[in-house]
Amino acid sequence: MAQLDLITQGMKLEEGYFYEIYGAECFVESAPHWRRLEPFLQRCAELDKLECIHKVIQEVTDDRSYISELFEMAEGMLERGQTKAARMLYECVAECEKYQHSERLALCQYRIFTLSLGQDQHDNLRAAVHFEPYINRLDEERQLDAIRELANTYGGICHWDKVFQLAEELLQRVKFLEQYKNKKKGLEFIRASKHPLFTYKYYAYLLIATVWGERKEYERALEYTSFYSNIIIEDPTSEDQEFVERYKDWAEVNTYLYKLMMGNYDSLNSYLDFIEENENETLLGLVKVMEAANLYNLNVDHALRRFDLYIHMLYDDRKYESSYNDQIKDDRYTKFWAELAFYQLSKERFHEGFRNLLTCLKSAHKIKDDSTIIYCVGLFEEYRVQASDSVEFQYTSLIKEVYGRYDKKSKISINTV
């Protein structure tokens, strides 16, 4: 590969110019050898030549002796951030794995699941449903991460009953591992999970509290929030202490939140102070502030003025950071504009309200959030008489895009029947 790159450079051609020809001659038309194949795949990953990778691995998987090497290579690519190439290799290994109950197959499916998650809520749901049967085949500690990821995914698409079920399952598996490790005290264990064991138990409590909050059972949400408000760990490491502080912060902000959602207006300023200081919580916090304002007819204009710069940033380029994963961030972003649109329109601030509504509709269409699209349509129809010609035009254009997606989807369904 080094010689090929030097020849390409000497001929003043773009990097990887001959890779397709090289791949065909060395791995498709003749018997491949791992000493040649490994550096070729790696260079293709570095240059993002995914089509070359696809063509070659389709041929070499006839020889199953390379499956282990391809899996290890995929793991390395994942660590280096070469996610598209890694996913192709994981899919190849999963397809060729002859032992259908092997841990390697389950780990491939787990990697494919996490790499599949994105902005499309329908795709996220499909990825979660496809992966779920493989959880029990993973190593016990990796199961904790898998359940946590699944719960986050279902939370991102507001399937709260499923989140509750997975949180309870997470609690059971943590208890089992705690009992097992207590019996084997004195033995050293190599951690396979991303985080310390105790964190998964308290994350399960956080998930359960979140579900009770979404069900508007705020007293029960506060009860479960108290479980992770003051975690005590014997001889904590620096990593342990970091998580203890993180959960303490979450408990503080969620206590303010649930009290606010119960109509306790006195907790609003404390909640605003916290979400302003902790940027990871700002977006979700603003969603909840607007929800409470609309639920109890509160005036939160002072909160909007306080976060005016942040809200304008969301309008302009949507460069916000969060500790939540992408699908949860996308959902919160969309819900914020929905709540803000209702708030402004109900106060007869029609210019701001329609601007927020159109922003919400664009985002909901992008992530295929059908329930929010329906909400936007209903809200627009309620205030249509107040809409300017420009707003009408923008709304009609967006709705045509939405209808276009549904029309395309229905034609595909008809053609496949």
CSV table of C-alpha atoms in Angstrom, one decimal:
chain,number,residue,atom,x,y,z
A,1,MET,CA,0.0,0.0,0.0
A,2,ALA,CA,2.9,2.4,0.8
A,3,GLN,CA,4.3,1.7,-2.7
A,4,LEU,CA,1.0,2.3,-4.4
A,5,ASP,CA,0.5,5.5,-2.5
A,6,LEU,CA,3.9,6.7,-3.6
A,7,ILE,CA,3.2,5.9,-7.2
A,8,THR,CA,-0.1,7.7,-7.0
A,9,GLN,CA,1.6,10.7,-5.5
A,10,GLY,CA,4.4,10.7,-8.1
A,11,MET,CA,1.8,10.7,-10.9
A,12,LYS,CA,0.1,13.7,-9.1
A,13,LEU,CA,-3.2,11.8,-8.8
A,14,GLU,CA,-5.6,12.0,-5.9
A,15,GLU,CA,-5.0,9.7,-2.9
A,16,GLY,CA,-6.5,6.2,-3.4
A,17,TYR,CA,-6.9,6.7,-7.2
A,18,PHE,CA,-5.9,3.1,-7.9
A,19,TYR,CA,-7.6,1.4,-5.0
A,20,GLU,CA,-10.5,0.1,-6.9
A,21,ILE,CA,-8.3,-1.5,-9.5
A,22,TYR,CA,-5.9,-2.8,-6.8
A,23,GLY,CA,-8.8,-4.3,-4.8
A,24,ALA,CA,-10.3,-6.1,-7.8
A,25,GLU,CA,-6.9,-7.6,-8.9
A,26,CYS,CA,-5.7,-8.6,-5.5
A,27,PHE,CA,-8.8,-9.7,-3.6
A,28,VAL,CA,-11.6,-10.3,-6.1
A,29,GLU,CA,-9.8,-12.0,-9.1
A,30,SER,CA,-7.2,-13.8,-7.0
A,31,ALA,CA,-7.1,-15.4,-3.6
A,32,PRO,CA,-6.8,-12.7,-0.9
A,33,HIS,CA,-4.1,-12.8,1.8
A,34,TRP,CA,-4.7,-11.1,5.2
A,35,ARG,CA,-1.2,-9.4,5.1
A,36,ARG,CA,-2.4,-7.5,2.0
A,37,LEU,CA,-6.0,-7.2,2.9
A,38,GLU,CA,-5.6,-5.6,6.3
A,39,PRO,CA,-3.6,-2.5,5.2
A,40,PHE,CA,-5.8,-2.1,2.2
A,41,LEU,CA,-9.0,-2.0,4.3
A,42,GLN,CA,-7.4,0.4,6.7
A,43,ARG,CA,-6.3,2.8,4.1
A,44,CYS,CA,-9.7,2.7,2.5
A,45,ALA,CA,-11.2,3.6,5.9
A,46,GLU,CA,-8.8,6.4,6.3
A,47,LEU,CA,-9.7,7.9,2.9
A,48,ASP,CA,-13.4,7.1,3.3
A,49,LYS,CA,-13.5,4.8,0.2
A,50,LEU,CA,-16.4,2.8,1.5
A,51,GLU,CA,-17.3,1.4,-1.9
A,52,CYS,CA,-13.9,-0.3,-2.2
A,53,ILE,CA,-14.4,-1.8,1.2
A,54,HIS,CA,-17.8,-3.1,0.3
A,55,LYS,CA,-16.7,-4.8,-2.9
A,56,VAL,CA,-13.8,-6.5,-1.3
A,57,ILE,CA,-15.4,-7.8,1.9
A,58,GLN,CA,-18.3,-9.2,-0.2
A,59,GLU,CA,-15.7,-11.4,-1.9
A,60,VAL,CA,-13.4,-12.4,1.0
A,61,THR,CA,-16.2,-13.5,3.3
A,62,ASP,CA,-16.5,-16.7,1.3
A,63,ASP,CA,-13.4,-17.7,3.3
A,64,ARG,CA,-14.8,-17.6,6.9
A,65,SER,CA,-11.3,-17.8,8.4
A,66,TYR,CA,-11.1,-14.0,8.1
A,67,ILE,CA,-14.2,-13.3,10.2
A,68,SER,CA,-12.2,-13.0,13.5
A,69,GLU,CA,-9.7,-10.6,11.9
A,70,LEU,CA,-12.5,-8.5,10.3
A,71,PHE,CA,-14.2,-8.2,13.7
A,72,GLU,CA,-11.0,-7.1,15.5
A,73,MET,CA,-10.4,-4.6,12.7
A,74,ALA,CA,-13.9,-3.2,13.1
A,75,GLU,CA,-13.2,-2.7,16.8
A,76,GLY,CA,-10.1,-0.8,16.0
A,77,MET,CA,-11.8,1.4,13.4
A,78,LEU,CA,-14.6,2.2,15.9
A,79,GLU,CA,-12.0,3.4,18.4
A,80,ARG,CA,-10.4,5.6,15.8
A,81,GLY,CA,-13.7,7.1,14.8
A,82,GLN,CA,-14.0,5.5,11.4
A,83,THR,CA,-17.6,4.6,12.1
A,84,LYS,CA,-18.9,4.1,8.6
A,85,ALA,CA,-16.2,1.6,7.7
A,86,ALA,CA,-16.5,-0.1,11.1
A,87,ARG,CA,-20.3,-0.6,10.6
A,88,MET,CA,-19.7,-2.2,7.2
A,89,LEU,CA,-17.3,-4.7,8.8
A,90,TYR,CA,-19.7,-5.4,11.7
A,91,GLU,CA,-22.5,-6.1,9.2
A,92,CYS,CA,-20.3,-8.4,7.2
A,93,VAL,CA,-19.2,-10.4,10.3
A,94,ALA,CA,-22.8,-10.6,11.6
A,95,GLU,CA,-24.0,-11.9,8.3
A,96,CYS,CA,-21.3,-14.6,8.1
A,97,GLU,CA,-21.2,-15.6,11.8
A,98,LYS,CA,-22.2,-19.3,11.8
A,99,TYR,CA,-22.9,-19.6,15.5
A,100,GLN,CA,-26.2,-17.7,15.9
A,101,HIS,CA,-25.9,-17.6,19.7
A,102,SER,CA,-22.3,-16.4,19.9
A,103,GLU,CA,-21.3,-13.4,21.9
A,104,ARG,CA,-19.4,-12.0,18.9
A,105,LEU,CA,-22.6,-11.9,16.9
A,106,ALA,CA,-24.4,-10.1,19.7
A,107,LEU,CA,-21.6,-7.6,20.1
A,108,CYS,CA,-21.7,-6.9,16.3
A,109,GLN,CA,-25.5,-6.3,16.5
A,110,TYR,CA,-24.9,-4.0,19.5
A,111,ARG,CA,-22.3,-2.0,17.6
A,112,ILE,CA,-24.6,-1.8,14.5
A,113,PHE,CA,-27.4,-0.6,16.7
A,114,THR,CA,-25.4,2.2,18.3
A,115,LEU,CA,-24.0,3.2,14.9
A,116,SER,CA,-27.5,3.2,13.4
A,117,LEU,CA,-28.9,5.8,15.7
A,118,GLY,CA,-29.6,9.2,14.2
A,119,GLN,CA,-32.2,11.9,13.6
A,120,ASP,CA,-34.9,9.7,12.0
A,121,GLN,CA,-37.2,8.4,14.8
A,122,HIS,CA,-38.6,5.6,12.7
A,123,ASP,CA,-35.1,4.3,11.9
A,124,ASN,CA,-34.2,4.5,15.6
A,125,LEU,CA,-37.2,2.5,16.5
A,126,ARG,CA,-36.4,-0.2,13.9
A,127,ALA,CA,-32.8,-0.4,15.1
A,128,ALA,CA,-33.9,-0.8,18.7
A,129,VAL,CA,-36.5,-3.6,17.9
A,130,HIS,CA,-33.9,-5.4,15.7
A,131,PHE,CA,-31.2,-5.3,18.4
A,132,GLU,CA,-33.3,-6.1,21.5
A,133,PRO,CA,-33.3,-10.0,21.1
A,134,TYR,CA,-29.5,-10.0,21.2
A,135,ILE,CA,-29.1,-8.4,24.6
A,136,ASN,CA,-29.0,-11.7,26.6
A,137,ARG,CA,-26.2,-13.0,24.4
A,138,LEU,CA,-23.9,-10.2,25.5
A,139,ASP,CA,-21.5,-10.3,28.4
A,140,GLU,CA,-23.4,-9.5,31.6
A,141,GLU,CA,-21.7,-6.2,32.1
A,142,ARG,CA,-22.1,-5.1,28.5
A,143,GLN,CA,-25.8,-5.9,28.9
A,144,LEU,CA,-26.0,-2.9,31.3
A,145,ASP,CA,-24.7,-0.5,28.6
A,146,ALA,CA,-27.0,-2.1,26.0
A,147,ILE,CA,-30.1,-1.7,28.1
A,148,ARG,CA,-29.1,1.8,29.0
A,149,GLU,CA,-28.7,2.7,25.3
A,150,LEU,CA,-32.1,1.0,24.5
A,151,ALA,CA,-33.8,2.9,27.2
A,152,ASN,CA,-32.4,6.2,25.9
A,153,THR,CA,-33.5,5.4,22.4
A,154,TYR,CA,-37.1,4.6,23.5
A,155,GLY,CA,-37.0,7.7,25.7
A,156,GLY,CA,-36.0,9.7,22.6
A,157,ILE,CA,-39.2,8.6,20.8
A,158,CYS,CA,-41.4,8.9,24.0
A,159,HIS,CA,-42.1,5.2,24.4
A,160,TRP,CA,-42.3,5.6,28.2
A,161,ASP,CA,-43.8,2.1,29.0
A,162,LYS,CA,-40.8,0.5,27.3
A,163,VAL,CA,-38.4,2.8,29.2
A,164,PHE,CA,-40.0,1.8,32.5
A,165,GLN,CA,-39.7,-1.9,31.6
A,166,LEU,CA,-36.0,-1.5,30.6
A,167,ALA,CA,-35.3,0.5,33.8
A,168,GLU,CA,-36.7,-2.3,35.9
A,169,GLU,CA,-34.7,-4.9,33.9
A,170,LEU,CA,-31.5,-2.8,34.4
A,171,LEU,CA,-32.1,-2.8,38.2
A,172,GLN,CA,-32.5,-6.6,38.3
A,173,ARG,CA,-29.3,-7.1,36.3
A,174,VAL,CA,-27.3,-4.8,38.5
A,175,LYS,CA,-28.5,-6.5,41.7
A,176,PHE,CA,-27.5,-9.9,40.2
A,177,LEU,CA,-24.0,-8.6,39.4
A,178,GLU,CA,-23.6,-7.0,42.8
A,179,GLN,CA,-24.5,-10.3,44.5
A,180,TYR,CA,-22.1,-12.2,42.3
A,181,LYS,CA,-19.2,-9.9,42.9
A,182,ASN,CA,-19.9,-9.8,46.7
A,183,LYS,CA,-19.6,-13.6,46.7
A,184,LYS,CA,-16.3,-13.4,44.8
A,185,LYS,CA,-14.8,-10.7,47.0
A,186,GLY,CA,-11.0,-10.6,46.8
A,187,LEU,CA,-11.0,-11.6,43.1
A,188,GLU,CA,-10.0,-9.0,40.5
A,189,PHE,CA,-12.5,-8.3,37.7
A,190,ILE,CA,-11.7,-6.6,34.4
A,191,ARG,CA,-14.6,-4.1,33.8
A,192,ALA,CA,-16.4,-4.6,30.5
A,193,SER,CA,-19.0,-1.9,31.1
A,194,LYS,CA,-18.4,1.7,30.2
A,195,HIS,CA,-19.1,3.0,33.7
A,196,PRO,CA,-18.8,1.8,37.3
A,197,LEU,CA,-21.4,-0.8,38.3
A,198,PHE,CA,-23.2,1.3,40.9
A,199,THR,CA,-24.0,4.0,38.3
A,200,TYR,CA,-26.4,1.7,36.4
A,201,LYS,CA,-28.6,1.2,39.5
A,202,TYR,CA,-29.0,4.9,40.0
A,203,TYR,CA,-29.5,5.5,36.3
A,204,ALA,CA,-32.4,3.0,36.4
A,205,TYR,CA,-33.9,5.1,39.3
A,206,LEU,CA,-33.4,8.3,37.1
A,207,LEU,CA,-35.2,6.6,34.2
A,208,ILE,CA,-38.1,5.5,36.4
A,209,ALA,CA,-38.4,9.0,37.9
A,210,THR,CA,-38.4,10.4,34.3
A,211,VAL,CA,-41.2,8.0,33.3
A,212,TRP,CA,-43.3,9.0,36.4
A,213,GLY,CA,-42.7,12.6,35.5
A,214,GLU,CA,-43.9,12.1,31.9
A,215,ARG,CA,-47.0,10.4,33.3
A,216,LYS,CA,-47.5,13.5,35.4
A,217,GLU,CA,-47.1,11.5,38.7
A,218,TYR,CA,-44.7,14.1,40.1
A,219,GLU,CA,-44.9,12.8,43.7
A,220,ARG,CA,-43.6,9.4,42.6
A,221,ALA,CA,-41.0,11.1,40.4
A,222,LEU,CA,-39.7,13.0,43.4
A,223,GLU,CA,-39.6,9.7,45.4
A,224,TYR,CA,-37.3,8.0,42.9
A,225,THR,CA,-35.3,11.2,42.5
A,226,SER,CA,-34.4,11.1,46.2
A,227,PHE,CA,-32.8,7.6,45.6
A,228,TYR,CA,-29.9,9.1,43.6
A,229,SER,CA,-29.7,12.5,45.4
A,230,ASN,CA,-27.1,11.5,48.0
A,231,ILE,CA,-25.1,8.4,46.9
A,232,ILE,CA,-22.6,7.0,49.4
A,233,ILE,CA,-19.7,4.8,48.1
A,234,GLU,CA,-17.1,3.2,50.2
A,235,ASP,CA,-13.5,4.3,49.2
A,236,PRO,CA,-14.7,6.0,46.0
A,237,THR,CA,-12.2,6.5,43.1
A,238,SER,CA,-12.0,9.8,41.3
A,239,GLU,CA,-14.3,8.3,38.6
A,240,ASP,CA,-16.8,7.2,41.2
A,241,GLN,CA,-16.8,10.6,42.8
A,242,GLU,CA,-17.4,12.3,39.5
A,243,PHE,CA,-20.5,10.2,39.0
A,244,VAL,CA,-21.7,10.8,42.5
A,245,GLU,CA,-21.5,14.6,41.9
A,246,ARG,CA,-23.2,14.2,38.5
A,247,TYR,CA,-26.2,12.3,40.0
A,248,LYS,CA,-26.4,14.8,42.8
A,249,ASP,CA,-26.7,17.6,40.2
A,250,TRP,CA,-29.3,15.7,38.3
A,251,ALA,CA,-31.3,15.1,41.5
A,252,GLU,CA,-31.1,18.8,42.3
A,253,VAL,CA,-32.4,20.0,39.0
A,254,ASN,CA,-35.0,17.3,38.7
A,255,THR,CA,-36.3,18.2,42.2
A,256,TYR,CA,-36.8,21.8,41.1
A,257,LEU,CA,-38.4,20.5,37.9
A,258,TYR,CA,-41.0,18.2,39.4
A,259,LYS,CA,-42.0,20.8,42.0
A,260,LEU,CA,-42.4,23.3,39.1
A,261,MET,CA,-44.5,20.8,37.1
A,262,MET,CA,-46.7,20.5,40.2
A,263,GLY,CA,-47.4,24.2,40.0
A,264,ASN,CA,-44.9,25.4,42.5
A,265,TYR,CA,-43.9,28.8,40.9
A,266,ASP,CA,-41.5,29.5,43.8
A,267,SER,CA,-39.1,26.8,42.4
A,268,LEU,CA,-38.9,28.5,39.0
A,269,ASN,CA,-36.0,30.9,39.7
A,270,SER,CA,-33.9,28.1,41.4
A,271,TYR,CA,-34.5,25.9,38.3
A,272,LEU,CA,-33.5,28.8,36.0
A,273,ASP,CA,-30.3,29.4,38.0
A,274,PHE,CA,-29.4,25.7,37.7
A,275,ILE,CA,-30.0,25.3,34.0
A,276,GLU,CA,-28.1,28.5,33.2
A,277,GLU,CA,-25.1,27.4,35.2
A,278,ASN,CA,-25.2,23.8,33.7
A,279,GLU,CA,-25.3,24.2,29.9
A,280,ASN,CA,-26.0,20.5,29.4
A,281,GLU,CA,-29.4,20.9,31.0
A,282,THR,CA,-30.3,24.2,29.4
A,283,LEU,CA,-32.3,22.9,26.4
A,284,LEU,CA,-34.3,20.3,28.4
A,285,GLY,CA,-34.8,22.9,31.2
A,286,LEU,CA,-36.4,25.4,28.8
A,287,VAL,CA,-38.7,22.7,27.4
A,288,LYS,CA,-40.0,22.0,30.9
A,289,VAL,CA,-40.3,25.7,31.8
A,290,MET,CA,-42.5,26.2,28.7
A,291,GLU,CA,-44.5,23.1,29.5
A,292,ALA,CA,-45.2,24.4,33.0
A,293,ALA,CA,-46.0,27.9,31.7
A,294,ASN,CA,-48.6,26.4,29.2
A,295,LEU,CA,-50.0,24.0,31.8
A,296,TYR,CA,-50.6,26.5,34.6
A,297,ASN,CA,-50.9,29.7,32.4
A,298,LEU,CA,-47.7,31.2,34.0
A,299,ASN,CA,-45.9,34.3,32.7
A,300,VAL,CA,-42.3,33.3,32.0
A,301,ASP,CA,-41.4,36.3,29.9
A,302,HIS,CA,-38.5,37.0,32.3
A,303,ALA,CA,-37.1,33.5,31.7
A,304,LEU,CA,-37.3,34.1,27.9
A,305,ARG,CA,-35.5,37.4,28.3
A,306,ARG,CA,-32.8,35.7,30.5
A,307,PHE,CA,-32.1,33.0,27.9
A,308,ASP,CA,-32.7,35.2,24.8
A,309,LEU,CA,-29.1,34.8,23.6
A,310,TYR,CA,-29.3,31.0,23.9
A,311,ILE,CA,-32.7,30.9,22.1
A,312,HIS,CA,-31.3,33.0,19.2
A,313,MET,CA,-28.4,30.6,19.0
A,314,LEU,CA,-30.9,27.7,18.5
A,315,TYR,CA,-32.5,29.7,15.7
A,316,ASP,CA,-29.3,30.5,14.0
A,317,ASP,CA,-27.3,27.4,13.8
A,318,ARG,CA,-28.5,24.9,16.4
A,319,LYS,CA,-25.1,24.5,17.9
A,320,TYR,CA,-26.0,23.3,21.4
A,321,GLU,CA,-24.2,20.7,23.5
A,322,SER,CA,-25.7,18.3,25.8
A,323,SER,CA,-24.9,15.1,27.8
A,324,TYR,CA,-27.9,13.5,26.2
A,325,ASN,CA,-27.5,11.4,23.0
A,326,ASP,CA,-28.5,12.8,19.6
A,327,GLN,CA,-32.0,11.5,19.3
A,328,ILE,CA,-33.0,12.9,22.8
A,329,LYS,CA,-31.5,16.3,21.8
A,330,ASP,CA,-33.4,16.3,18.6
A,331,ASP,CA,-36.6,15.5,20.4
A,332,ARG,CA,-36.1,18.2,23.0
A,333,TYR,CA,-35.2,20.8,20.3
A,334,THR,CA,-38.5,20.0,18.5
A,335,LYS,CA,-40.6,20.0,21.7
A,336,PHE,CA,-39.1,23.4,22.8
A,337,TRP,CA,-40.3,25.2,19.7
A,338,ALA,CA,-43.7,23.5,20.0
A,339,GLU,CA,-44.2,24.7,23.5
A,340,LEU,CA,-42.8,28.2,22.8
A,341,ALA,CA,-45.1,28.5,19.7
A,342,PHE,CA,-48.2,27.7,21.8
A,343,TYR,CA,-47.0,30.2,24.5
A,344,GLN,CA,-46.5,33.1,22.1
A,345,LEU,CA,-49.6,32.5,20.1
A,346,SER,CA,-51.8,32.2,23.2
A,347,LYS,CA,-50.5,35.6,24.2
A,348,GLU,CA,-51.3,37.0,20.7
A,349,ARG,CA,-47.7,37.5,19.8
A,350,PHE,CA,-48.4,36.2,16.3
A,351,HIS,CA,-45.1,37.1,14.6
A,352,GLU,CA,-43.0,35.2,17.2
A,353,GLY,CA,-45.5,32.4,17.6
A,354,PHE,CA,-45.7,31.6,13.9
A,355,ARG,CA,-41.9,31.8,13.5
A,356,ASN,CA,-41.6,29.2,16.4
A,357,LEU,CA,-44.3,27.0,14.9
A,358,LEU,CA,-42.6,26.9,11.5
A,359,THR,CA,-39.2,26.1,13.1
A,360,CYS,CA,-40.9,23.3,15.0
A,361,LEU,CA,-42.6,21.9,11.9
A,362,LYS,CA,-39.3,21.9,10.0
A,363,SER,CA,-37.5,20.0,12.8
A,364,ALA,CA,-40.4,17.6,13.3
A,365,HIS,CA,-40.4,16.8,9.6
A,366,LYS,CA,-36.6,16.3,9.6
A,367,ILE,CA,-36.7,13.7,12.4
A,368,LYS,CA,-40.1,12.3,11.3
A,369,ASP,CA,-41.8,13.1,14.5
A,370,ASP,CA,-45.4,12.5,13.3
A,371,SER,CA,-47.2,13.4,16.6
A,372,THR,CA,-45.5,16.8,16.7
A,373,ILE,CA,-46.3,17.4,13.0
A,374,ILE,CA,-50.0,16.8,13.7
A,375,TYR,CA,-49.7,19.1,16.8
A,376,CYS,CA,-48.2,21.9,14.6
A,377,VAL,CA,-51.0,21.5,12.0
A,378,GLY,CA,-53.7,21.7,14.6
A,379,LEU,CA,-52.0,24.8,16.2
A,380,PHE,CA,-51.7,26.5,12.9
A,381,GLU,CA,-55.3,25.9,11.9
A,382,GLU,CA,-56.4,27.4,15.3
A,383,TYR,CA,-54.6,30.6,14.5
A,384,ARG,CA,-54.7,30.6,10.7
A,385,VAL,CA,-56.7,33.8,10.5
A,386,GLN,CA,-53.8,35.7,12.1
A,387,ALA,CA,-51.2,34.3,9.7
A,388,SER,CA,-49.6,36.7,7.2
A,389,ASP,CA,-49.3,35.8,3.5
A,390,SER,CA,-45.6,35.1,4.0
A,391,VAL,CA,-46.3,32.7,6.9
A,392,GLU,CA,-49.1,31.0,4.8
A,393,PHE,CA,-46.7,30.5,2.0
A,394,GLN,CA,-43.9,29.0,4.2
A,395,TYR,CA,-46.4,26.7,6.0
A,396,THR,CA,-47.9,25.5,2.7
A,397,SER,CA,-44.4,24.7,1.3
A,398,LEU,CA,-43.5,22.7,4.4
A,399,ILE,CA,-46.8,20.8,4.4
A,400,LYS,CA,-46.2,19.8,0.8
A,401,GLU,CA,-42.8,18.4,1.8
A,402,VAL,CA,-44.5,16.4,4.6
A,403,TYR,CA,-47.2,15.2,2.3
A,404,GLY,CA,-44.6,14.3,-0.3
A,405,ARG,CA,-42.9,12.0,2.3
A,406,TYR,CA,-46.2,10.3,3.1
A,407,ASP,CA,-47.2,10.0,-0.5
A,408,LYS,CA,-43.8,8.4,-1.3
A,409,LYS,CA,-44.1,6.0,1.6
A,410,SER,CA,-47.7,4.9,0.6
A,411,LYS,CA,-46.5,4.2,-2.9
A,412,ILE,CA,-43.7,2.0,-1.6
A,413,SER,CA,-46.2,0.2,0.6
A,414,ILE,CA,-48.6,-0.4,-2.3
A,415,ASN,CA,-45.7,-1.6,-4.6
A,416,THR,CA,-44.5,-4.1,-2.0
A,417,VAL,CA,-48.0,-5.7,-1.4
